[in-house]
Coordinates of C-alpha atoms in Angstrom, one line a residue:
Chain A
M111 CA 61.9 -57.2 12.6
K112 CA 64.6 -54.8 11.7
G113 CA 62.1 -51.9 12.0
L114 CA 61.2 -53.1 15.5
L115 CA 64.8 -53.2 16.5
R116 CA 65.2 -49.7 15.3
E117 CA 62.3 -48.5 17.4
F118 CA 64.0 -49.9 20.4
S119 CA 67.5 -48.8 19.7
K120 CA 66.9 -45.2 18.5
G121 CA 66.1 -44.0 22.1
I122 CA 69.5 -45.1 23.3
F123 CA 71.7 -42.8 21.2
Q124 CA 70.4 -41.3 18.0
E125 CA 67.3 -39.9 19.7
N126 CA 68.5 -40.0 23.3
P127 CA 65.8 -38.1 25.2
I128 CA 68.2 -36.0 27.3
F129 CA 71.3 -35.5 25.2
V130 CA 69.7 -35.2 21.8
I131 CA 66.0 -34.2 22.2
V132 CA 66.8 -32.3 25.4
L133 CA 63.6 -33.2 27.2
G134 CA 62.9 -34.2 30.8
L135 CA 65.7 -32.2 32.2
C136 CA 64.4 -31.3 35.6
P137 CA 64.6 -34.8 37.1
A138 CA 67.8 -35.4 35.2
L139 CA 69.6 -32.6 36.9
A140 CA 68.0 -32.8 40.3
V141 CA 68.4 -36.5 41.1
S142 CA 71.8 -37.0 39.4
V143 CA 73.6 -36.3 42.7
S144 CA 74.5 -40.0 43.0
L145 CA 74.4 -43.0 40.7
E146 CA 72.0 -44.8 43.0
N147 CA 69.4 -42.1 42.8
A148 CA 69.8 -41.8 39.1
L149 CA 69.2 -45.5 38.6
G150 CA 66.1 -45.4 40.8
M151 CA 64.7 -42.4 38.9
G152 CA 65.6 -44.0 35.6
L153 CA 63.8 -47.2 36.4
A154 CA 60.7 -45.4 37.8
A155 CA 60.4 -43.2 34.7
S156 CA 61.0 -46.2 32.4
F157 CA 58.3 -48.2 34.1
V158 CA 55.8 -45.3 33.6
L159 CA 57.0 -44.8 30.0
V160 CA 56.6 -48.4 29.0
F161 CA 53.2 -48.9 30.6
S162 CA 51.7 -45.6 29.5
N163 CA 53.0 -46.2 25.9
F164 CA 51.4 -49.6 26.0
I165 CA 48.0 -48.4 27.2
I166 CA 47.9 -45.3 25.1
S167 CA 48.7 -47.2 22.0
G168 CA 46.0 -49.7 22.9
I169 CA 43.3 -47.1 23.2
R170 CA 44.5 -44.8 20.4
N171 CA 41.5 -45.6 18.2
I172 CA 38.9 -45.1 20.9
V173 CA 39.9 -41.7 22.3
P174 CA 38.6 -38.7 20.4
S175 CA 41.6 -36.6 19.4
R176 CA 40.2 -33.4 21.0
I177 CA 40.5 -34.8 24.5
R178 CA 43.5 -37.0 23.9
I179 CA 45.9 -34.9 26.0
P180 CA 43.9 -35.0 29.3
C181 CA 43.4 -38.7 28.7
F182 CA 47.1 -39.3 28.3
I183 CA 47.8 -37.2 31.4
V184 CA 45.3 -39.3 33.5
I185 CA 46.9 -42.5 32.3
I186 CA 50.4 -41.3 33.0
A187 CA 49.4 -39.9 36.4
S188 CA 47.9 -43.3 37.4
F189 CA 51.1 -45.1 36.6
V190 CA 53.1 -42.5 38.5
T191 CA 50.9 -43.0 41.5
I192 CA 51.5 -46.8 41.3
V193 CA 55.2 -46.1 41.2
E194 CA 55.0 -43.7 44.1
L195 CA 53.1 -46.2 46.3
L196 CA 55.4 -49.1 45.3
M197 CA 58.5 -47.0 46.0
A198 CA 57.2 -45.8 49.3
A199 CA 56.5 -49.4 50.3
F200 CA 59.6 -51.2 49.1
S201 CA 62.3 -48.6 49.2
P202 CA 61.3 -45.8 51.5
Q203 CA 64.8 -44.5 51.6
L204 CA 65.0 -44.0 47.8
A205 CA 61.5 -42.5 47.9
K206 CA 62.7 -40.0 50.5
Q207 CA 65.8 -39.1 48.5
L208 CA 64.0 -38.6 45.2
G209 CA 61.3 -36.7 47.2
I210 CA 59.1 -34.4 45.1
F211 CA 60.6 -35.7 41.9
V212 CA 58.6 -38.9 42.0
P213 CA 55.2 -37.3 41.6
L214 CA 56.8 -34.9 39.1
I215 CA 57.4 -37.8 36.7
V216 CA 53.8 -36.9 35.6
V217 CA 55.1 -33.7 34.0
N218 CA 58.3 -35.2 32.6
C219 CA 58.1 -34.0 29.0
I220 CA 59.6 -37.2 27.6
I221 CA 56.6 -39.3 28.7
L222 CA 53.9 -37.0 27.3
G223 CA 56.1 -36.4 24.3
R224 CA 56.4 -40.1 23.5
A225 CA 52.7 -40.6 24.1
E226 CA 51.8 -37.8 21.7
S227 CA 54.4 -38.3 19.0
F228 CA 54.7 -42.1 19.0
A229 CA 52.3 -44.2 21.0
S230 CA 49.2 -42.4 19.8
R231 CA 50.1 -43.2 16.2
N232 CA 51.6 -46.6 16.3
K233 CA 50.7 -50.2 17.1
I234 CA 51.2 -51.7 20.5
L235 CA 54.4 -53.7 19.9
P236 CA 56.4 -50.8 18.4
S237 CA 55.1 -48.4 21.1
L238 CA 56.2 -50.9 23.8
L239 CA 59.7 -51.1 22.3
D240 CA 59.8 -47.3 21.8
G241 CA 59.0 -46.9 25.5
L242 CA 61.6 -49.4 26.5
G243 CA 64.3 -47.9 24.4
M244 CA 63.5 -44.3 25.5
G245 CA 63.4 -45.4 29.1
L246 CA 66.7 -47.1 28.7
G247 CA 68.2 -44.1 27.0
F248 CA 66.9 -41.8 29.8
T249 CA 68.3 -44.1 32.5
L250 CA 71.6 -44.3 30.6
A251 CA 71.9 -40.5 30.2
L252 CA 71.0 -40.0 33.8
S253 CA 73.6 -42.5 35.0
V254 CA 76.3 -40.9 32.9
V255 CA 75.6 -37.4 34.4
A256 CA 75.3 -38.9 37.9
A257 CA 78.5 -41.0 37.6
I258 CA 80.5 -38.0 36.5
R259 CA 79.1 -35.8 39.3
E260 CA 79.5 -38.4 42.0
V261 CA 83.1 -39.3 41.1
L262 CA 84.2 -35.7 40.8
G263 CA 82.1 -34.4 43.6
S264 CA 82.6 -37.0 46.3
G265 CA 85.3 -39.3 45.0
K266 CA 83.0 -42.2 45.3
I267 CA 80.8 -44.3 43.1
L268 CA 77.8 -46.2 44.5
G269 CA 79.4 -45.7 47.9
F270 CA 82.8 -47.1 47.1
T271 CA 85.8 -44.8 47.4
L272 CA 87.7 -44.6 44.2
F273 CA 90.8 -42.6 44.9
K274 CA 92.6 -42.3 48.2
G275 CA 93.6 -38.8 49.0
Y276 CA 91.4 -37.2 46.3
L277 CA 90.0 -33.8 47.5
P278 CA 86.4 -33.8 46.2
A279 CA 85.2 -30.9 44.2
T280 CA 82.0 -30.4 46.2
I281 CA 80.6 -28.0 43.6
M282 CA 80.0 -30.9 41.3
V283 CA 77.3 -32.4 43.6
L284 CA 75.7 -29.0 44.1
P285 CA 73.3 -27.4 41.5
P286 CA 75.9 -25.6 39.4
G287 CA 77.8 -28.8 38.8
A288 CA 74.7 -30.5 37.4
L289 CA 74.1 -27.7 34.9
L290 CA 77.8 -27.6 33.9
T291 CA 78.0 -31.4 33.4
L292 CA 74.9 -31.5 31.3
G293 CA 76.0 -28.5 29.2
I294 CA 79.3 -30.1 28.4
L295 CA 77.8 -33.5 27.7
I296 CA 75.2 -32.1 25.3
G297 CA 78.0 -30.2 23.5
L298 CA 80.1 -33.4 23.3
T299 CA 77.1 -35.2 21.9
N300 CA 76.8 -32.5 19.2
I301 CA 80.5 -33.1 18.3
I302 CA 80.0 -36.8 18.1
K303 CA 76.9 -36.5 16.0
S304 CA 78.6 -34.2 13.4
K305 CA 81.6 -36.6 13.2
I306 CA 79.3 -39.6 12.5
R307 CA 77.4 -37.7 9.9
R308 CA 80.6 -36.9 8.0
Chain B
M216 CA 52.9 -15.8 61.5
D217 CA 55.4 -13.0 62.0
A218 CA 57.4 -10.8 59.8
G219 CA 60.4 -13.1 60.0
T220 CA 58.5 -16.1 58.6
I221 CA 57.2 -13.9 55.7
L222 CA 60.7 -12.5 55.0
S223 CA 62.3 -16.0 55.0
I224 CA 59.7 -17.3 52.6
I225 CA 60.3 -14.3 50.2
I226 CA 64.1 -14.5 50.3
G227 CA 64.1 -18.3 50.4
M228 CA 61.8 -18.7 47.4
V229 CA 63.2 -15.9 45.2
F230 CA 66.9 -16.3 45.9
I231 CA 68.1 -19.1 48.1
N232 CA 65.9 -21.9 46.9
N233 CA 65.3 -20.4 43.5
F234 CA 63.1 -22.9 41.7
V235 CA 65.1 -22.9 38.5
L236 CA 68.6 -22.5 39.6
S237 CA 68.7 -24.5 42.7
K238 CA 65.7 -26.9 42.6
F239 CA 65.7 -27.5 38.9
L240 CA 62.0 -27.1 38.5
G241 CA 60.7 -25.6 35.2
L242 CA 63.9 -26.0 33.2
C243 CA 62.1 -26.7 29.9
P244 CA 60.5 -23.3 29.6
F245 CA 63.6 -21.7 31.2
L246 CA 65.6 -22.9 28.1
G247 CA 62.7 -22.7 25.6
V248 CA 61.5 -19.1 26.0
S249 CA 64.6 -17.4 27.2
R250 CA 65.9 -16.4 23.8
Q251 CA 64.4 -12.9 24.0
I252 CA 63.4 -10.6 26.9
K253 CA 59.8 -9.8 25.9
P254 CA 58.4 -13.4 25.6
A255 CA 60.3 -14.2 28.8
V256 CA 58.5 -11.5 30.7
S257 CA 55.1 -12.7 29.4
M258 CA 55.9 -16.3 30.3
G259 CA 57.0 -15.3 33.7
L260 CA 53.8 -13.4 34.4
A261 CA 51.7 -16.2 33.2
V262 CA 53.6 -18.6 35.4
I263 CA 53.2 -16.4 38.5
F264 CA 49.4 -16.2 37.9
V265 CA 48.9 -19.9 37.2
M266 CA 51.1 -21.0 40.1
T267 CA 49.3 -18.8 42.7
L268 CA 45.8 -19.8 41.6
S269 CA 46.7 -23.5 41.2
A270 CA 48.1 -23.4 44.7
L271 CA 44.8 -21.9 45.9
L272 CA 42.7 -24.5 44.1
T273 CA 44.9 -27.5 45.1
W274 CA 44.9 -26.4 48.7
L275 CA 41.1 -26.3 48.8
V276 CA 40.8 -29.6 47.0
Y277 CA 43.3 -31.3 49.3
R278 CA 41.9 -29.9 52.5
F279 CA 38.2 -30.3 51.8
V280 CA 38.0 -33.2 49.3
L281 CA 41.0 -35.5 49.5
V282 CA 41.6 -35.5 53.2
P283 CA 38.0 -36.0 54.4
L284 CA 37.5 -38.8 51.8
N285 CA 40.8 -40.5 52.8
L286 CA 42.1 -40.2 49.2
I287 CA 45.4 -38.6 49.9
Y288 CA 47.2 -41.1 47.6
L289 CA 45.3 -39.7 44.6
R290 CA 47.1 -36.4 45.1
T291 CA 49.2 -36.5 42.0
I292 CA 46.4 -37.4 39.6
V293 CA 44.0 -34.9 41.1
F294 CA 46.5 -32.1 41.2
I295 CA 47.6 -32.4 37.6
L296 CA 43.9 -32.6 36.5
V297 CA 43.1 -29.4 38.5
I298 CA 46.1 -27.6 37.0
A299 CA 45.4 -28.8 33.4
S300 CA 41.7 -27.8 33.6
F301 CA 42.5 -24.5 35.2
V302 CA 45.0 -23.6 32.5
Q303 CA 42.5 -24.6 29.8
F304 CA 39.8 -22.5 31.5
V305 CA 42.1 -19.4 31.8
E306 CA 43.0 -19.8 28.1
M307 CA 39.4 -19.8 27.1
V308 CA 38.5 -16.8 29.3
V309 CA 41.5 -14.8 28.1
L310 CA 40.7 -15.6 24.4
K311 CA 37.1 -14.4 24.9
K312 CA 37.8 -11.3 27.1
S313 CA 41.1 -10.0 25.9
P314 CA 42.4 -11.0 22.5
A315 CA 45.4 -8.7 22.9
L316 CA 46.4 -10.4 26.1
Y317 CA 45.8 -13.8 24.4
R318 CA 48.2 -12.9 21.6
A319 CA 50.8 -12.0 24.2
L320 CA 50.3 -15.0 26.6
G321 CA 48.2 -17.4 24.6
I322 CA 50.9 -19.7 23.3
Y323 CA 52.6 -20.0 26.7
L324 CA 49.5 -21.1 28.6
P325 CA 49.3 -24.7 27.3
L326 CA 53.0 -25.0 27.9
I327 CA 52.5 -24.2 31.6
T328 CA 50.5 -27.4 32.2
T329 CA 53.6 -29.5 31.7
N330 CA 55.8 -27.0 33.5
C331 CA 57.0 -29.0 36.5
A332 CA 57.4 -25.9 38.6
V333 CA 53.6 -25.6 38.9
L334 CA 52.9 -29.1 40.0
G335 CA 56.1 -28.9 42.0
V336 CA 55.0 -26.0 44.1
T337 CA 51.6 -27.5 44.8
V338 CA 53.1 -30.7 46.0
L339 CA 55.7 -28.8 48.0
N340 CA 53.0 -26.8 49.7
I341 CA 51.2 -30.0 50.8
N342 CA 54.5 -31.6 51.9
E343 CA 55.5 -28.5 54.0
F344 CA 52.3 -27.1 55.3
F345 CA 50.3 -30.3 56.1
V346 CA 51.2 -32.7 58.8
N347 CA 49.5 -36.1 58.3
G348 CA 46.7 -34.4 56.4
K349 CA 46.1 -31.7 59.0
P350 CA 47.0 -28.1 57.9
I351 CA 49.3 -26.2 60.2
S352 CA 48.3 -22.8 61.3
A353 CA 48.1 -20.2 58.5
S354 CA 48.9 -22.9 56.0
F355 CA 46.6 -21.3 53.5
T356 CA 48.3 -18.0 53.5
L357 CA 51.7 -19.6 53.6
S358 CA 50.9 -21.8 50.6
L359 CA 49.7 -18.8 48.6
M360 CA 52.8 -16.8 49.5
Q361 CA 55.2 -19.6 48.8
S362 CA 53.6 -20.2 45.4
F363 CA 53.6 -16.5 44.5
F364 CA 57.2 -16.0 45.3
A365 CA 58.3 -19.2 43.7
G366 CA 56.8 -17.7 40.6
V367 CA 58.6 -14.5 41.1
G368 CA 61.9 -16.4 41.5
F369 CA 61.2 -18.3 38.3
T370 CA 60.5 -15.0 36.5
L371 CA 63.6 -13.4 37.9
A372 CA 65.8 -16.3 36.7
L373 CA 64.1 -16.3 33.3
L374 CA 64.5 -12.6 32.9
L375 CA 68.2 -12.7 33.8
M376 CA 68.8 -15.6 31.5
S377 CA 67.0 -14.0 28.5
G378 CA 69.1 -10.8 29.0
I379 CA 72.3 -12.9 28.9
R380 CA 71.1 -15.0 25.9
E381 CA 70.3 -11.9 23.9
R382 CA 73.9 -10.8 24.3
L383 CA 75.1 -14.4 23.7
D384 CA 73.8 -14.2 20.2
L385 CA 76.5 -11.7 19.4
V386 CA 79.4 -13.8 20.8
D387 CA 81.5 -16.2 19.0
V388 CA 80.7 -19.5 20.7
P389 CA 82.3 -22.8 19.6
R390 CA 79.9 -24.2 16.9
H391 CA 78.9 -27.4 18.7
F392 CA 78.3 -25.6 21.9
S393 CA 76.0 -22.8 20.6
G394 CA 72.4 -22.9 21.6
I395 CA 71.4 -25.3 24.4
P396 CA 74.9 -26.3 25.7
I397 CA 76.1 -22.8 26.2
A398 CA 72.8 -21.9 27.8
F399 CA 73.4 -24.7 30.4
I400 CA 76.9 -23.4 31.1
V401 CA 75.6 -19.9 31.6
A402 CA 72.9 -21.2 33.9
S403 CA 75.5 -23.1 35.8
L404 CA 77.4 -19.8 36.4
M405 CA 74.2 -18.1 37.4
S406 CA 73.4 -20.9 39.8
L407 CA 76.9 -20.5 41.3
A408 CA 76.2 -16.8 41.8
F409 CA 72.8 -17.6 43.4
M410 CA 74.5 -19.9 45.9
G411 CA 76.0 -16.8 47.4
F412 CA 72.6 -16.1 48.9
N413 CA 72.9 -19.2 51.0
G414 CA 74.8 -17.1 53.5
F415 CA 71.6 -15.3 54.5
R416 CA 70.5 -16.0 58.1
F417 CA 67.4 -15.0 59.9

């Protein structure tokens, strides 16, 4: 039981996909313009992560190891297509804002990375929890970046104005702000990690 | 298609909408292989090659297979398969025909499959140059050009970054910020500089 809990919780901080493993950066930077987009992206990626981990772990003994990567990619791409269609049907506005980054979940390194390094070697339940934890960690990291950028860059959060008379630093919602925020956050994570270790 | 369109695609893809610095596509290789100039150049060339030919293949598949069969929604799956098998094929050919080139490019080729810039450019081509499944005029040439110059933009950013990071090794960076974090901050400054190109008007 304790082991299972660890599989779930490791993705949130210790092995956070973005701040610690530094994977899946492209969507993390591109959609973190606002918290709303970040949550949408996080949920979409988590959905794909959980289900692809589940299926891949289920078929891990059937697939010959030589062709495992193409198989994983097809499974992941199928779930991404499902997400794409669902999003276009139920939340067209979000789909429009995330744009090209919805189909690009396929090549999000976290998902293939977890499939290869975890789901293809572990039983179904741990893989499911691993996917859930990693998805949560991804969403969390994305939300932190997005919240910082949205507050500094537009003075709002989820559409509510926070400070009256605050002159927004527009640069934070533009591409340079994303790279700067993530750079500083990864640096801070390194500091925290070395403090904990000591 | 006039000279203005061509020029705006070139300038747009290489500078204004640079894939790495303003669209955030292909960041993993951008950080992964930008430690030294030589591997960066090889990676850049491999990406240009794969991007252009994947664009060609996916255009053909989309135009002559997916649209007639009414299977547009399978776009993502089909494109990633086309790209993955194409990269695998190139790897085998290069290994057989030119071992020297394989040693230079070989390890970068498999990485390209999961480079979101490649899938990104093919999806972008379809989004921009097809209206409801019908190609606009000259869409084939436009797609090829857009992909080629997106690759050139990627290579340019990678080359600049590797030049900076080679110097960065000699600099005294705060311990916790050395490596990836400082690379991000440098990229942020580069992206700021590239925003200056936004002023171009045609």
